[in-house]
């Protein structure tokens, strides 16, 4: 168990003093610059992701889903999908045509997101930007606007724990060191919990966000 981390309900943030950081559970760390590349992201969801009933999952399966989710969420918050060539100005924003194998339309992107996220999380991501959404379908092709951002330099080492919360749900519990301005001194701890549940015949994250 993570010491002094308390997760309740949906993903939430908890800041703690540096003195309570000792003896965190060892696990997989996934800083923003080492999140595994997703495979052919726009391909149809693998058949094994759709089940007639919930089955126990291995920790590796859940961690793989988490890393994939982080990569896809990063397309909206860190690094947009690669684009170039044709540009169109709509609603005051300049859109560039996306060039990524398997993700050629907005529906391709939605299908990709639904491979790891609930319907609610998927639609919330696609709605980012409001009247000038980050991604939009223009003449049958996928376009993107914006340039993303750099990872948060105040976030350091990450620890991950998978916890089964019921027969058809798990939680991916994460603690991440908070760093001082020098980028080295640990000043606190931030904790998150992302629910991974069996919903509508598939395993999906029902709440998710990037914390770095």
XYZ file of C-alpha atoms in Angstrom:
212
model
C 0.000 0.000 0.000
C 1.080 3.589 -0.555
C 1.735 5.220 2.787
C -0.422 8.219 3.695
C -2.289 8.219 0.398
C -6.065 8.060 0.700
C -8.103 7.633 -2.438
C -11.854 8.137 -2.284
C -14.278 8.172 -5.191
C -13.131 9.807 -8.399
C -9.553 10.813 -9.193
C -8.421 13.370 -6.656
C -5.314 15.224 -5.603
C -3.635 15.005 -2.191
C -0.536 16.976 -1.174
C 1.564 15.702 1.729
C 4.802 16.813 3.436
C 8.083 15.400 2.241
C 8.604 13.603 5.576
C 5.951 11.003 4.711
C 7.494 9.923 1.404
C 9.502 6.951 2.704
C 8.801 3.334 1.758
C 6.520 3.889 -1.237
C 5.533 0.765 -3.080
C 8.036 -0.007 -5.822
C 6.395 -0.156 -9.229
C 6.337 1.094 -12.781
C 7.164 4.753 -13.240
C 5.939 6.419 -16.433
C 7.090 10.033 -16.754
C 5.741 11.913 -19.739
C 8.827 11.366 -21.884
C 8.791 7.576 -21.424
C 5.114 6.700 -21.887
C 5.099 3.756 -24.323
C 4.063 4.500 -27.895
C 0.572 3.235 -28.659
C 0.358 0.649 -31.396
C -1.605 1.438 -34.558
C -3.819 3.755 -32.564
C -6.620 4.149 -35.041
C -7.070 0.455 -35.694
C -10.349 -1.137 -34.696
C -10.527 -2.122 -31.037
C -9.049 -5.544 -30.454
C -11.690 -8.228 -30.058
C -10.322 -9.312 -26.698
C -11.233 -5.898 -25.279
C -14.919 -6.733 -25.743
C -16.174 -9.388 -23.327
C -19.527 -10.941 -22.599
C -18.794 -10.810 -18.888
C -16.075 -9.417 -16.667
C -13.062 -11.662 -16.166
C -10.145 -11.192 -13.793
C -7.364 -9.111 -15.345
C -3.658 -9.427 -14.759
C -1.663 -6.481 -13.454
C 0.224 -6.351 -16.758
C -3.043 -6.018 -18.703
C -4.182 -3.142 -16.505
C -0.835 -1.352 -16.629
C -0.756 -1.732 -20.419
C -4.214 -0.152 -20.577
C -3.061 2.655 -18.276
C -0.015 3.475 -20.407
C -2.135 3.424 -23.560
C -4.660 5.734 -21.914
C -1.869 8.130 -20.908
C -0.586 8.191 -24.481
C -4.021 8.920 -25.942
C -4.795 11.558 -23.322
C -1.437 13.125 -24.171
C -2.704 13.791 -27.690
C -5.000 16.386 -26.110
C -2.770 17.819 -23.384
C 0.903 17.291 -24.268
C 1.682 16.520 -27.903
C -1.050 16.725 -30.567
C -1.147 14.131 -33.309
C 1.360 14.864 -36.110
C -0.007 17.224 -38.724
C 0.994 19.455 -41.599
C 0.337 20.437 -45.172
C -3.238 21.605 -45.601
C -4.436 24.299 -43.151
C -7.877 25.828 -42.665
C -8.933 28.750 -40.445
C -12.236 28.169 -38.633
C -13.702 30.173 -35.751
C -10.445 32.102 -35.481
C -8.295 28.981 -35.076
C -5.847 27.547 -37.603
C -6.380 23.830 -38.169
C -3.789 21.483 -39.688
C -4.598 18.145 -41.287
C -3.605 15.172 -39.115
C -1.137 12.678 -40.585
C -1.188 9.548 -38.446
C -1.668 5.994 -39.675
C -5.126 4.704 -38.842
C -6.426 8.026 -37.472
C -7.750 9.848 -40.506
C -11.210 10.971 -39.356
C -12.834 12.163 -36.146
C -14.626 8.820 -35.930
C -11.251 7.020 -36.094
C -10.095 9.125 -33.160
C -13.295 8.443 -31.207
C -12.942 4.687 -31.809
C -9.361 4.821 -30.597
C -10.349 6.656 -27.415
C -13.205 4.243 -26.744
C -10.700 1.379 -26.683
C -9.616 2.524 -23.201
C -12.039 5.239 -22.032
C -15.724 5.307 -21.128
C -18.136 7.177 -23.369
C -18.180 10.097 -20.932
C -14.384 10.458 -20.802
C -14.142 10.102 -24.582
C -16.682 12.831 -25.274
C -15.103 15.134 -22.682
C -11.734 14.838 -24.439
C -13.246 15.455 -27.869
C -15.083 18.507 -26.519
C -11.820 20.129 -25.373
C -11.723 23.688 -26.707
C -15.470 24.227 -26.768
C -16.529 26.136 -29.884
C -13.021 25.686 -31.292
C -12.386 22.005 -30.480
C -8.828 20.773 -30.624
C -9.773 18.101 -33.162
C -12.516 18.416 -35.749
C -13.673 16.758 -38.945
C -13.314 19.025 -41.982
C -14.501 17.726 -45.344
C -14.159 14.147 -44.107
C -10.603 14.506 -42.792
C -9.273 14.978 -39.256
C -7.725 18.353 -38.413
C -6.041 19.611 -35.233
C -5.295 23.016 -33.737
C -2.932 24.050 -30.952
C 0.634 23.108 -30.072
C 0.446 21.234 -26.770
C 2.668 21.909 -23.779
C 5.768 20.668 -21.979
C 5.531 18.213 -19.052
C 5.192 19.773 -15.599
C 8.755 20.197 -14.237
C 7.463 20.070 -10.662
C 6.512 16.390 -11.010
C 9.142 13.773 -10.258
C 9.349 10.028 -9.607
C 6.110 8.087 -10.020
C 4.917 4.908 -8.304
C 1.942 2.863 -9.519
C -0.185 0.280 -7.716
C -3.055 -1.769 -9.152
C -5.846 -2.511 -6.684
C -8.922 -4.663 -7.281
C -11.931 -2.845 -5.851
C -14.707 -5.284 -6.850
C -15.390 -8.211 -9.162
C -15.685 -5.863 -12.135
C -13.508 -2.901 -11.229
C -9.936 -1.999 -10.391
C -8.131 1.179 -9.437
C -4.777 2.365 -10.756
C -3.355 4.225 -7.765
C -0.513 6.627 -8.421
C 1.798 8.670 -6.237
C 4.198 11.199 -7.704
C 6.914 13.207 -6.005
C 6.514 16.976 -6.032
C 9.781 18.797 -6.707
C 11.145 22.157 -5.623
C 12.271 24.762 -8.162
C 15.677 23.064 -8.299
C 14.052 20.043 -9.923
C 15.586 17.665 -7.365
C 14.396 18.384 -3.819
C 11.209 16.490 -2.974
C 8.729 18.767 -1.203
C 5.582 16.659 -1.128
C 3.509 13.876 -2.602
C 0.561 13.965 -5.002
C -1.839 11.006 -5.183
C -4.337 10.002 -7.838
C -6.676 7.048 -8.329
C -8.090 6.163 -11.738
C -11.007 3.676 -11.813
C -10.812 0.923 -14.443
C -14.180 -0.808 -14.738
C -16.155 -3.233 -16.879
C -18.762 -1.025 -18.574
C -20.878 -1.842 -21.631
C -19.009 -5.095 -22.273
C -15.537 -3.605 -22.190
C -12.847 -2.602 -19.713
C -12.416 1.195 -19.648
C -11.191 4.025 -17.478
C -14.242 5.887 -16.189
C -12.135 8.854 -15.033
C -8.713 9.880 -16.309
C -6.421 12.867 -16.615
C -2.750 13.682 -17.050
C -1.083 14.714 -13.818
C 2.279 15.741 -15.321
